[in-house]
PDB file of C-alpha atoms in Angstrom:
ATOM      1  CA  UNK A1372     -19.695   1.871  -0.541  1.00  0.00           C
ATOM      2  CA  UNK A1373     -18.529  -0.106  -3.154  1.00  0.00           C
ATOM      3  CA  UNK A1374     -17.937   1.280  -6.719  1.00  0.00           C
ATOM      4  CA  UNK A1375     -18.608   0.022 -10.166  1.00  0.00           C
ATOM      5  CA  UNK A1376     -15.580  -1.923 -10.672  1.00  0.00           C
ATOM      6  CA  UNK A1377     -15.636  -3.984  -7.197  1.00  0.00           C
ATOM      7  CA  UNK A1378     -19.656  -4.503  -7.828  1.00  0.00           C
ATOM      8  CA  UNK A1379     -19.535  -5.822 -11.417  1.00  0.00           C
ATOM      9  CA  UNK A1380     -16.991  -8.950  -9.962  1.00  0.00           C
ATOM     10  CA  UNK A1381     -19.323  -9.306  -6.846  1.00  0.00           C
ATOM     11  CA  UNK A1382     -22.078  -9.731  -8.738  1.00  0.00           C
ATOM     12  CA  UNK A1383     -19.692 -12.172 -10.966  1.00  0.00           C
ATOM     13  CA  UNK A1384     -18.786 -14.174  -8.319  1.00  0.00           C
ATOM     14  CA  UNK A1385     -22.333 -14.338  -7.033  1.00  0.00           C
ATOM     15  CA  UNK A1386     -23.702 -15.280 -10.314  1.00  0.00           C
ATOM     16  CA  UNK A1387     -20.657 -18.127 -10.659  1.00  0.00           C
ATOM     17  CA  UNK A1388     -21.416 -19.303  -6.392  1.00  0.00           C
ATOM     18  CA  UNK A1389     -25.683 -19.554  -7.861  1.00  0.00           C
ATOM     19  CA  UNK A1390     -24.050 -21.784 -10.616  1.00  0.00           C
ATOM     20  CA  UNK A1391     -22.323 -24.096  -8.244  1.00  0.00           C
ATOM     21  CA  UNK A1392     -25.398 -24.270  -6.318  1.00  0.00           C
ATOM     22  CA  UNK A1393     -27.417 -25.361  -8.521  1.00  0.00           C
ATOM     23  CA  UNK A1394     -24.547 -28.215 -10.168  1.00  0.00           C
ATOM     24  CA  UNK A1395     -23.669 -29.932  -6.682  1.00  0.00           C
ATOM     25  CA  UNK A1396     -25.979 -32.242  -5.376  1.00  0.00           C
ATOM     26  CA  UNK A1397     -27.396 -31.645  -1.490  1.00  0.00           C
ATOM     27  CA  UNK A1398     -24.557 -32.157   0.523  1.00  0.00           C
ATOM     28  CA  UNK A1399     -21.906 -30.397   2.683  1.00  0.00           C
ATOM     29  CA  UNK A1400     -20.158 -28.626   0.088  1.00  0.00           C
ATOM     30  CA  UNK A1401     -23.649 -27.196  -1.074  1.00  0.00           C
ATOM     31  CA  UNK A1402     -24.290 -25.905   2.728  1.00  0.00           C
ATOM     32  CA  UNK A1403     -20.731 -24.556   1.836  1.00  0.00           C
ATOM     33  CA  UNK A1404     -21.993 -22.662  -1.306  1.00  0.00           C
ATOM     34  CA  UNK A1405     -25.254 -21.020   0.489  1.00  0.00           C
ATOM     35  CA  UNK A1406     -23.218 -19.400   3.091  1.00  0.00           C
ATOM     36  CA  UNK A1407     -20.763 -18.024   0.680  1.00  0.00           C
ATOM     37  CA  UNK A1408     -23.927 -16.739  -1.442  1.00  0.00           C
ATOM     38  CA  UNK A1409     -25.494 -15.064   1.480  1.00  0.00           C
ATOM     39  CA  UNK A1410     -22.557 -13.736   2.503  1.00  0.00           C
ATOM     40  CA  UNK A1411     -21.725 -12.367  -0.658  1.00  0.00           C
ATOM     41  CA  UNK A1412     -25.763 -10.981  -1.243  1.00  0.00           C
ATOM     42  CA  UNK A1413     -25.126  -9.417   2.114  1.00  0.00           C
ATOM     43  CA  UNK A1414     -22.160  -7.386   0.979  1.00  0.00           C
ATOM     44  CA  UNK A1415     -24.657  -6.511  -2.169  1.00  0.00           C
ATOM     45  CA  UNK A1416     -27.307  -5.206  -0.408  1.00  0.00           C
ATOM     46  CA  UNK A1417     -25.146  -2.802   1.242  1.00  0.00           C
ATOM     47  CA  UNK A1418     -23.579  -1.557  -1.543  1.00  0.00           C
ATOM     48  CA  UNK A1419     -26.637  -0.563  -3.138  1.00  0.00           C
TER      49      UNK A1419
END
């Protein structure tokens, strides 16, 4: 269980990996930037 401290900079870094996402153009480094956002949504949904 994560606590309020460790979920305010996942959500951070989630927010800033979304923001990537949505700069880079479709290719490998975007593929790169999904899996690090569903990795990082993962952790998320199990803190909550």
């Amino acid at each position: 269980m994560l606590n309020e401290y460790e979920t305010f900079y996942f959500r951070r870094d989630l927010t800033y990996l979304t923001y990537l996402l949505l700069k880079c153009d479709e290719s490998k480094r975007s593929g790169e930037i999904r899996s690090e956002i569903e990795f990082v949504k993962n952790i998320l949904s199990k803190a909550s």
